[in-house]
Short mmCIF file of C-alpha atoms and ligand atoms in Angstrom, two decimals:
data_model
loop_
_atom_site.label_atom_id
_atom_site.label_comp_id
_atom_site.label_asym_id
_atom_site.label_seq_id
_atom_site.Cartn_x
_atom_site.Cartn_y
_atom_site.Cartn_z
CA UNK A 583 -82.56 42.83 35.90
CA UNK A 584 -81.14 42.56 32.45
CA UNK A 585 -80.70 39.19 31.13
CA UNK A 586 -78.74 38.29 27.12
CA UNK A 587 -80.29 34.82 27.50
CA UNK A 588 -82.65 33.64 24.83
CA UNK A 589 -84.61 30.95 23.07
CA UNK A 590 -83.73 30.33 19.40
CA UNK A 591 -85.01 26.93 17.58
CA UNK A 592 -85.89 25.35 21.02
CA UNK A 593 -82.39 26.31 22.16
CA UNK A 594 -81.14 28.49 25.00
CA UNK A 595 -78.81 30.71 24.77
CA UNK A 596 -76.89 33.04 27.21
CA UNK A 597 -75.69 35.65 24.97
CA UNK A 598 -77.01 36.12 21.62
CA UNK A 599 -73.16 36.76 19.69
CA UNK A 600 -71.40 33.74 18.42
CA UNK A 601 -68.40 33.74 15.63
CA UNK A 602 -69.56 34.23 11.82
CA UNK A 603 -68.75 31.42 10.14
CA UNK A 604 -65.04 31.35 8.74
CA UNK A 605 -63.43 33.07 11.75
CA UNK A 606 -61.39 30.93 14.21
CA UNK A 607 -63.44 28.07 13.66
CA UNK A 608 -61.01 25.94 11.21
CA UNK A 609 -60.12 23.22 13.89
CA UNK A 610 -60.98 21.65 17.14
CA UNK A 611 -58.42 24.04 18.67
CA UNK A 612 -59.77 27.31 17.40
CA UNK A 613 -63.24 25.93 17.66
CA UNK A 614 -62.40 24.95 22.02
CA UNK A 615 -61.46 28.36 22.11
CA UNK A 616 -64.75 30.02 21.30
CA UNK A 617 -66.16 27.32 23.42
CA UNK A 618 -63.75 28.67 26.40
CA UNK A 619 -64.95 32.59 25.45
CA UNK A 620 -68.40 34.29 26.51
CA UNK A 621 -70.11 33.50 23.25
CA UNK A 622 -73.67 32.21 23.20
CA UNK A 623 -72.71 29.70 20.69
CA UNK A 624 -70.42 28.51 17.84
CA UNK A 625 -70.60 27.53 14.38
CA UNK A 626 -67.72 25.70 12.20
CA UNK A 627 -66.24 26.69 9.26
CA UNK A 628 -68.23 26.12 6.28
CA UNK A 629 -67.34 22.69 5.07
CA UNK A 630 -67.08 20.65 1.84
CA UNK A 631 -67.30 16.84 1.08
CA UNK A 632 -63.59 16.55 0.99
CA UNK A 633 -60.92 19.12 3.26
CA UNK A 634 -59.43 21.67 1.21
CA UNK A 635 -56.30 23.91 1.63
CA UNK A 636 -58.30 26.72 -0.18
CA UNK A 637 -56.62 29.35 -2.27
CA UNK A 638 -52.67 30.78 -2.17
CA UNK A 639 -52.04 33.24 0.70
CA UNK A 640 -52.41 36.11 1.85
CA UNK A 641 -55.94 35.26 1.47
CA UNK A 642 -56.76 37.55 4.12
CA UNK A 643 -55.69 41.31 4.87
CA UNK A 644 -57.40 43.98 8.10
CA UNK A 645 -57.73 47.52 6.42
CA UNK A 646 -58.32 50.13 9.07
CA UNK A 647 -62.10 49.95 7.65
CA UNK A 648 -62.27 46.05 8.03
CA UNK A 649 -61.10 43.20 6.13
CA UNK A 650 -60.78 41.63 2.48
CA UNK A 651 -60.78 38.01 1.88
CA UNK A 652 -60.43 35.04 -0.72
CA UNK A 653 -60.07 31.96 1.68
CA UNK A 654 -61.33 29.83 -0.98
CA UNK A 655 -63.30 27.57 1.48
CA UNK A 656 -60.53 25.87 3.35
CA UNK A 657 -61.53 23.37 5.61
CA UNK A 658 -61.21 19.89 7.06
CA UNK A 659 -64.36 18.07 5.48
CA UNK A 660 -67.24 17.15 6.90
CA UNK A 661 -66.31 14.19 8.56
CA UNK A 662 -64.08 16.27 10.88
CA UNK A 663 -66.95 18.71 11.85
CA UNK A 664 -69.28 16.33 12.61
CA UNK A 665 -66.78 14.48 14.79
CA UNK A 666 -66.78 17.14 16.56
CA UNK A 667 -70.36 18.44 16.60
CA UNK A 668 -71.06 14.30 18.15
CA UNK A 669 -68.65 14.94 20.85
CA UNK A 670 -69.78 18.63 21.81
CA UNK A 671 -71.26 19.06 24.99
CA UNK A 672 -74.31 21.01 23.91
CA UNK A 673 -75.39 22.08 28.08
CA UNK A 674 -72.50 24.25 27.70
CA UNK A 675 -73.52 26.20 24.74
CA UNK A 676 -75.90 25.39 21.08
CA UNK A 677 -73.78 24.39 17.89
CA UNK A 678 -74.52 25.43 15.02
CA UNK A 679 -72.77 23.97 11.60
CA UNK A 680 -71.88 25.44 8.19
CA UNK A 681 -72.34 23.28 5.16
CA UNK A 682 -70.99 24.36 1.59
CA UNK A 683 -70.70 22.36 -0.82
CA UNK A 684 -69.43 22.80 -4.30
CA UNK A 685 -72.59 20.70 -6.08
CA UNK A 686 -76.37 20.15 -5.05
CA UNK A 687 -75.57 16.78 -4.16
CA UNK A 688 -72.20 17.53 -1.77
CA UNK A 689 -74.89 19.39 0.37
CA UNK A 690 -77.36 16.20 0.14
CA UNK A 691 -74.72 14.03 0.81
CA UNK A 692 -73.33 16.17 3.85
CA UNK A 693 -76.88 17.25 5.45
CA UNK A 694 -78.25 13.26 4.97
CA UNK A 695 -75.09 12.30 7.19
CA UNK A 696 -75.64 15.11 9.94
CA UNK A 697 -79.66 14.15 10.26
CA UNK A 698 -78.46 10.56 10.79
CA UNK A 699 -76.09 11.33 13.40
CA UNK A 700 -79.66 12.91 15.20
CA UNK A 701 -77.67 15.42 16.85
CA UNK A 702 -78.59 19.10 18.57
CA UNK A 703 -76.13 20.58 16.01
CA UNK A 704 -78.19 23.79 13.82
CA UNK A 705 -77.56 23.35 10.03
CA UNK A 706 -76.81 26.83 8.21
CA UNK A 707 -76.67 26.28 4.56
CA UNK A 708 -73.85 28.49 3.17
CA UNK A 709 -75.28 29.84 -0.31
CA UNK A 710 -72.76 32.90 -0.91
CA UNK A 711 -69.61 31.97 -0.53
CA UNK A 712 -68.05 34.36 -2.76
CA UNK A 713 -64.55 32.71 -3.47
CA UNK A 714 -64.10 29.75 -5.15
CA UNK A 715 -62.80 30.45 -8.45
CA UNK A 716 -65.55 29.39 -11.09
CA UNK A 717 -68.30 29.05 -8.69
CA UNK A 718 -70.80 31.41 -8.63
CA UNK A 719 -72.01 32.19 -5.39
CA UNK A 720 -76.24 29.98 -5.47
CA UNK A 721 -78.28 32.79 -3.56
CA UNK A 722 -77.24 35.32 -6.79
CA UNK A 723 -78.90 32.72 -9.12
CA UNK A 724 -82.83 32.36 -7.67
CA UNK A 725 -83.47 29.57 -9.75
CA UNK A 726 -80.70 27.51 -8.62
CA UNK A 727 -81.16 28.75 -5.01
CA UNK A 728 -84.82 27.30 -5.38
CA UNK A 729 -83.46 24.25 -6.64
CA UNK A 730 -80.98 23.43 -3.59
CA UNK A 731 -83.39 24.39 -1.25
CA UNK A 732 -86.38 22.16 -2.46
CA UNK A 733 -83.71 19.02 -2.80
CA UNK A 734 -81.70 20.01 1.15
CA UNK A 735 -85.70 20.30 2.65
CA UNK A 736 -86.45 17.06 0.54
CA UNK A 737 -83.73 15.24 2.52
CA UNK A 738 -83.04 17.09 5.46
CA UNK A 739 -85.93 16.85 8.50
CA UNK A 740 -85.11 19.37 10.42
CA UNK A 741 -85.49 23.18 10.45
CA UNK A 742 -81.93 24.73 9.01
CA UNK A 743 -80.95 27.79 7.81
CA UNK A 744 -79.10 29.64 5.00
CA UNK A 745 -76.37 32.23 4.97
CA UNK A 746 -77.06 34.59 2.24
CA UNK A 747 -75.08 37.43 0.66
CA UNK A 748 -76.20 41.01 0.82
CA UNK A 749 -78.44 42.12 -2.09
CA UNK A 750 -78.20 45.91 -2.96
CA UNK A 751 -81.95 46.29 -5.38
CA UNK A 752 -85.35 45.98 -3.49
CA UNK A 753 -86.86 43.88 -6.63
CA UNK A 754 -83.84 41.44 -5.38
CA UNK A 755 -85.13 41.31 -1.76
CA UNK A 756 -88.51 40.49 -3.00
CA UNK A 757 -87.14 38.10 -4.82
CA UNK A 758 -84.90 36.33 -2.59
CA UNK A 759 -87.53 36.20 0.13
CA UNK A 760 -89.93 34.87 -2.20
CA UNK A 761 -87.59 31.74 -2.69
CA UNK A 762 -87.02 31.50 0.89
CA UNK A 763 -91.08 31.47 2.11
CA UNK A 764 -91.67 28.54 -0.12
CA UNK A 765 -89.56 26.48 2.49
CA UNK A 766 -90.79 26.58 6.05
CA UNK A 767 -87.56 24.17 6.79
CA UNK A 768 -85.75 27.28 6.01
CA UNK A 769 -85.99 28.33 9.80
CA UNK A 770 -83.68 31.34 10.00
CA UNK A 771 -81.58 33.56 7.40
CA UNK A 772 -78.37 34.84 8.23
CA UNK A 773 -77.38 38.36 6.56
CA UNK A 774 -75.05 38.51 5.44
CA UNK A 775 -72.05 36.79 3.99
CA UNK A 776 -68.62 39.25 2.83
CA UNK A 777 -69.95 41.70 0.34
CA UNK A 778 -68.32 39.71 -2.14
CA UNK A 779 -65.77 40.52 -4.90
CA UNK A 780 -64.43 44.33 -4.07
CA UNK A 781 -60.76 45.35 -4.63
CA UNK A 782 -58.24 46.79 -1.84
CA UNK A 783 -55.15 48.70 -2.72
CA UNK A 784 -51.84 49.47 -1.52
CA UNK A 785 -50.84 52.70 -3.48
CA UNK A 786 -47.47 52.64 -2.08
CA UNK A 787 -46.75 48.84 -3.92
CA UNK A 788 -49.20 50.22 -6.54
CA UNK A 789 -50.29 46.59 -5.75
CA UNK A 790 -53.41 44.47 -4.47
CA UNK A 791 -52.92 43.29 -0.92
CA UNK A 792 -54.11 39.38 -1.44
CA UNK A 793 -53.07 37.26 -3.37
CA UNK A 794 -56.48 34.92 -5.41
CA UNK A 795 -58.48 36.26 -7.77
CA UNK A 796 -55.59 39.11 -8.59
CA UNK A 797 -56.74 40.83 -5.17
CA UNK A 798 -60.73 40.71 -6.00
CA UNK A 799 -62.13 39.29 -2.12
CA UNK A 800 -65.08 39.65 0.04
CA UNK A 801 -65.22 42.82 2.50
CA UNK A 802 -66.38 42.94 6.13
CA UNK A 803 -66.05 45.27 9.04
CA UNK A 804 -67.33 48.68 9.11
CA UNK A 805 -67.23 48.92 5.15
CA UNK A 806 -70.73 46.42 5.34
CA UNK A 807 -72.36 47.36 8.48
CA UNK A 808 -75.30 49.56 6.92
CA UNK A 809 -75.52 46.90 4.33
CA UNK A 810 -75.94 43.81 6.78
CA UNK A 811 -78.24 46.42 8.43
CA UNK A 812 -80.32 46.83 5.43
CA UNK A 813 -80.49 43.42 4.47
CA UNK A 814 -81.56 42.03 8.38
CA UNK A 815 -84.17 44.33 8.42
CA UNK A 816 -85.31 43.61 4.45
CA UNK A 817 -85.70 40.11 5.48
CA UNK A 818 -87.17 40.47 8.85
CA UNK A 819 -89.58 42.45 7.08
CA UNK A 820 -90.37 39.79 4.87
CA UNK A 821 -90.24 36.43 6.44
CA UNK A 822 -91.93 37.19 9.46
CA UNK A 823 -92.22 33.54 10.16
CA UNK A 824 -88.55 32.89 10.04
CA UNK A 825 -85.87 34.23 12.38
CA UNK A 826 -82.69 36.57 11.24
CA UNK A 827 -79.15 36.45 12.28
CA UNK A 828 -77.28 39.51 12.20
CA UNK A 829 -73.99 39.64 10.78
CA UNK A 830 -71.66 42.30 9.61
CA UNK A 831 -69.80 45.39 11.28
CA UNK A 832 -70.16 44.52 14.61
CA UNK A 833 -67.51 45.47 16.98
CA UNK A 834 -69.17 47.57 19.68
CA UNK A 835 -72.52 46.76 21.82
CA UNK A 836 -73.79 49.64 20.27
CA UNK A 837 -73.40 47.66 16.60
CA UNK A 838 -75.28 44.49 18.10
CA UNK A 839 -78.44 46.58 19.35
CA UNK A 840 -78.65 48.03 15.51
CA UNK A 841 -78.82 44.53 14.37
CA UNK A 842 -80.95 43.86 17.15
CA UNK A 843 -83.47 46.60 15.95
CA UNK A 844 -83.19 46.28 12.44
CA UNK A 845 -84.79 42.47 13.47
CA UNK A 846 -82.10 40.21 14.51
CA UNK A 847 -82.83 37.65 16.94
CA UNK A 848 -78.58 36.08 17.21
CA UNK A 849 -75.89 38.30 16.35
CA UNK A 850 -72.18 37.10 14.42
CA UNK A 851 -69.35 38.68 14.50
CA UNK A 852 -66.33 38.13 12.04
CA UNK A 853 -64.19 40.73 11.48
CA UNK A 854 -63.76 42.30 14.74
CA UNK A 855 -63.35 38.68 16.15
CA UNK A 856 -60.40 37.60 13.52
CA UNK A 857 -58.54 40.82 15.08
CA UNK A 858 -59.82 41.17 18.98
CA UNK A 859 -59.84 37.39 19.80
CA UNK A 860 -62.36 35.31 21.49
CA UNK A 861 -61.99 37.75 24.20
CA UNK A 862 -64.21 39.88 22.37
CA UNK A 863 -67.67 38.03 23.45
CA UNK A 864 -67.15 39.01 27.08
CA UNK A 865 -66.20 43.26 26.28
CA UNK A 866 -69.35 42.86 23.51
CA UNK A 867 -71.92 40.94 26.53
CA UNK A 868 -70.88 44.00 28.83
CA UNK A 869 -71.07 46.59 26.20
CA UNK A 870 -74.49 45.63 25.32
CA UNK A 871 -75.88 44.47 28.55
CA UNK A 872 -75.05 48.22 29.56
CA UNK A 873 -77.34 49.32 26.68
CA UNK A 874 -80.05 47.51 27.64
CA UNK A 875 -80.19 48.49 31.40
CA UNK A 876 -79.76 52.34 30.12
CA UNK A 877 -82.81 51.81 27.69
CA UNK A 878 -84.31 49.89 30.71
CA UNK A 879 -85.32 46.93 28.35
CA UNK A 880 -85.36 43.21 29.92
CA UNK A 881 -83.79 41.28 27.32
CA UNK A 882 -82.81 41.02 23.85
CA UNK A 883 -86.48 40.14 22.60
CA UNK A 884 -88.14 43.10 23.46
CA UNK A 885 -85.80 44.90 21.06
CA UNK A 886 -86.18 42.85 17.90
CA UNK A 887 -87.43 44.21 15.15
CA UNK A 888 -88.37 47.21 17.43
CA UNK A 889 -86.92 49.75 14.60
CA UNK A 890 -89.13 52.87 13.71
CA UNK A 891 -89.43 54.81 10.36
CA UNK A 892 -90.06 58.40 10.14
O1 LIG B 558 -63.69 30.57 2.57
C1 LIG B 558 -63.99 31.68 2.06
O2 LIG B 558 -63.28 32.23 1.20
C2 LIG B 558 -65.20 32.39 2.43
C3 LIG B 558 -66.44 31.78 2.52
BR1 LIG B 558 -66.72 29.95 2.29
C4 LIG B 558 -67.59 32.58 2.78
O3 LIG B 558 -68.73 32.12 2.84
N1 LIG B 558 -67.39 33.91 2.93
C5 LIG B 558 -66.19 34.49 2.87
O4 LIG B 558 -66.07 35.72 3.02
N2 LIG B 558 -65.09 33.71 2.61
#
């Protein structure tokens, strides 16, 4: 018998696939409906001190290869996430929650009021948002990313995690995972956020296709799969105490055992989700479930990491 249920951070979990931060997660209605779907678990939008409307629309456009976007970190604040995370029922499924803030001390502010609410909820730090005009995404700058991660460990008890951004330069990896094993709060690394500032165009309008940052967004879909491959498996490699989510390009089962290989131990999916629905988790749980009994594997943890070289 095949089972998708596993243990992350104490936690169970039925299926390993939840939403990537960002997608249909913006509001308690959006947020019930991945709670309704067959995902594993959930995570809310990354949030900020105060709400913001984020930046002019369109803000986000589906190529045929995937998807550009500039949200610019809209979101409801803090307070309404964690009003939410209090009143989850977390023996239906784990909830995780995305913090970005726009200063070191938003995110000790907003991680000192989730530890005193004492709650099940999973902290993952955003560090790569790449669209707020002016802000430079932290995990690009390893000195500052060292800096908010000894202050959020400082005041935060509790193993969390960070969403990074995909790095493209092996001296970068070794770099970035250096920062990250100085921290044994830093539990888990998701990889990875939009591959950040590209340009999509519409040669018939001889025009960009969103609006911000005259068109410049972050990509996902099938453009970043390899990338989010390389960079799970770059940092599974190298932080073999910590744990990986996958994230990027997933829209088959076939996509999620990939991740699964190259050393993920939760999968997200963003793209794919923004255009199939929450619908998605239960045709992705099949999809892969199917691999597994083909391959004749047990569960999801006796592929992990299982990738070979030649
Ligand atoms: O809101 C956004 O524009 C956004 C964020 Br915070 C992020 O982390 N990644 C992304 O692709 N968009």
């Amino acid at each position: 018998m095949t089972t998708l249920s596993t243990t992350f951070l104490g936690q169970t979990f039925a299926s390993p696939l939840f939403n990537a931060s960002g997608v249909r997660c913006f509001d308690k209605d959006e947020l019930n409906s991945l709670l309704a779907s067959a995902s594993g678990s959930l995570v809310t939008k990354s949030c900020t001190r105060e709400a913001r409307t984020g930046n002019p629309e369109p803000r986000y456009v589906a190529t045929p290869l995937g998807s550009i976007n500039s949200m610019g970190l809209p979101n409801k604040g803090y307070g309404y996430y964690l009003d939410y995370a209090k009143a989850h029922d977390y023996s239906k499924k784990p909830l995780f929650m995305s913090v970005a803030g726009l200063s070191l001390d938003d995110n000790i502010a907003m991680v000192a009021a989730i530890r005193d609410a004492a709650l099940p909820a999973i902290v993952e730090l955003n560090l790569s948002c790449p669209n707020v005009p002016g802000k430079p995404q932290i995990a690009y700058d390893f000195d500052a990313m060292d800096r908010m991660l000894a202050a959020v460990s400082a005041e935060y008890d509790r193993p969390f995690g960070v969403k990074m951004p995909p790095y493209f330069d092996i001296a970068h990896f070794d770099l970035a995972a250096e920062v990250l094993n100085r921290y044994p709060a830093v539990a888990f690394i998701t990889c990875i956020n939009s591959v950040g500032n590209a340009l999509v165009i519409d040669i018939e309008r001889e025009e960009v296709v969103i609006k911000p940052k005259d068109g410049f967004g972050g990509l996902g879909g099938d453009y970043v799969l390899p990338t989010a491959l390389a960079n799970v498996n770059a940092f599974h490699r190298r932080c073999p105490e910590k744990r990986v989510i996958g994230c990027g390009g997933v829209r088959s089962g076939e996509h999620i055992f990939m991740h699964l290989l190259a050393g993920a131990s939760l999968v997200q999916v963003g793209t794919a989700l923004q255009e199939e629905g929450p619908g998605i988790f239960a045709r992705l749980n099949a999809e892969l479930a199917a691999i597994l009994e083909r391959k004749g594997y047990a569960s999801i943890d006796e592929v992990r990491g299982r990738l070979k070289t030649l």
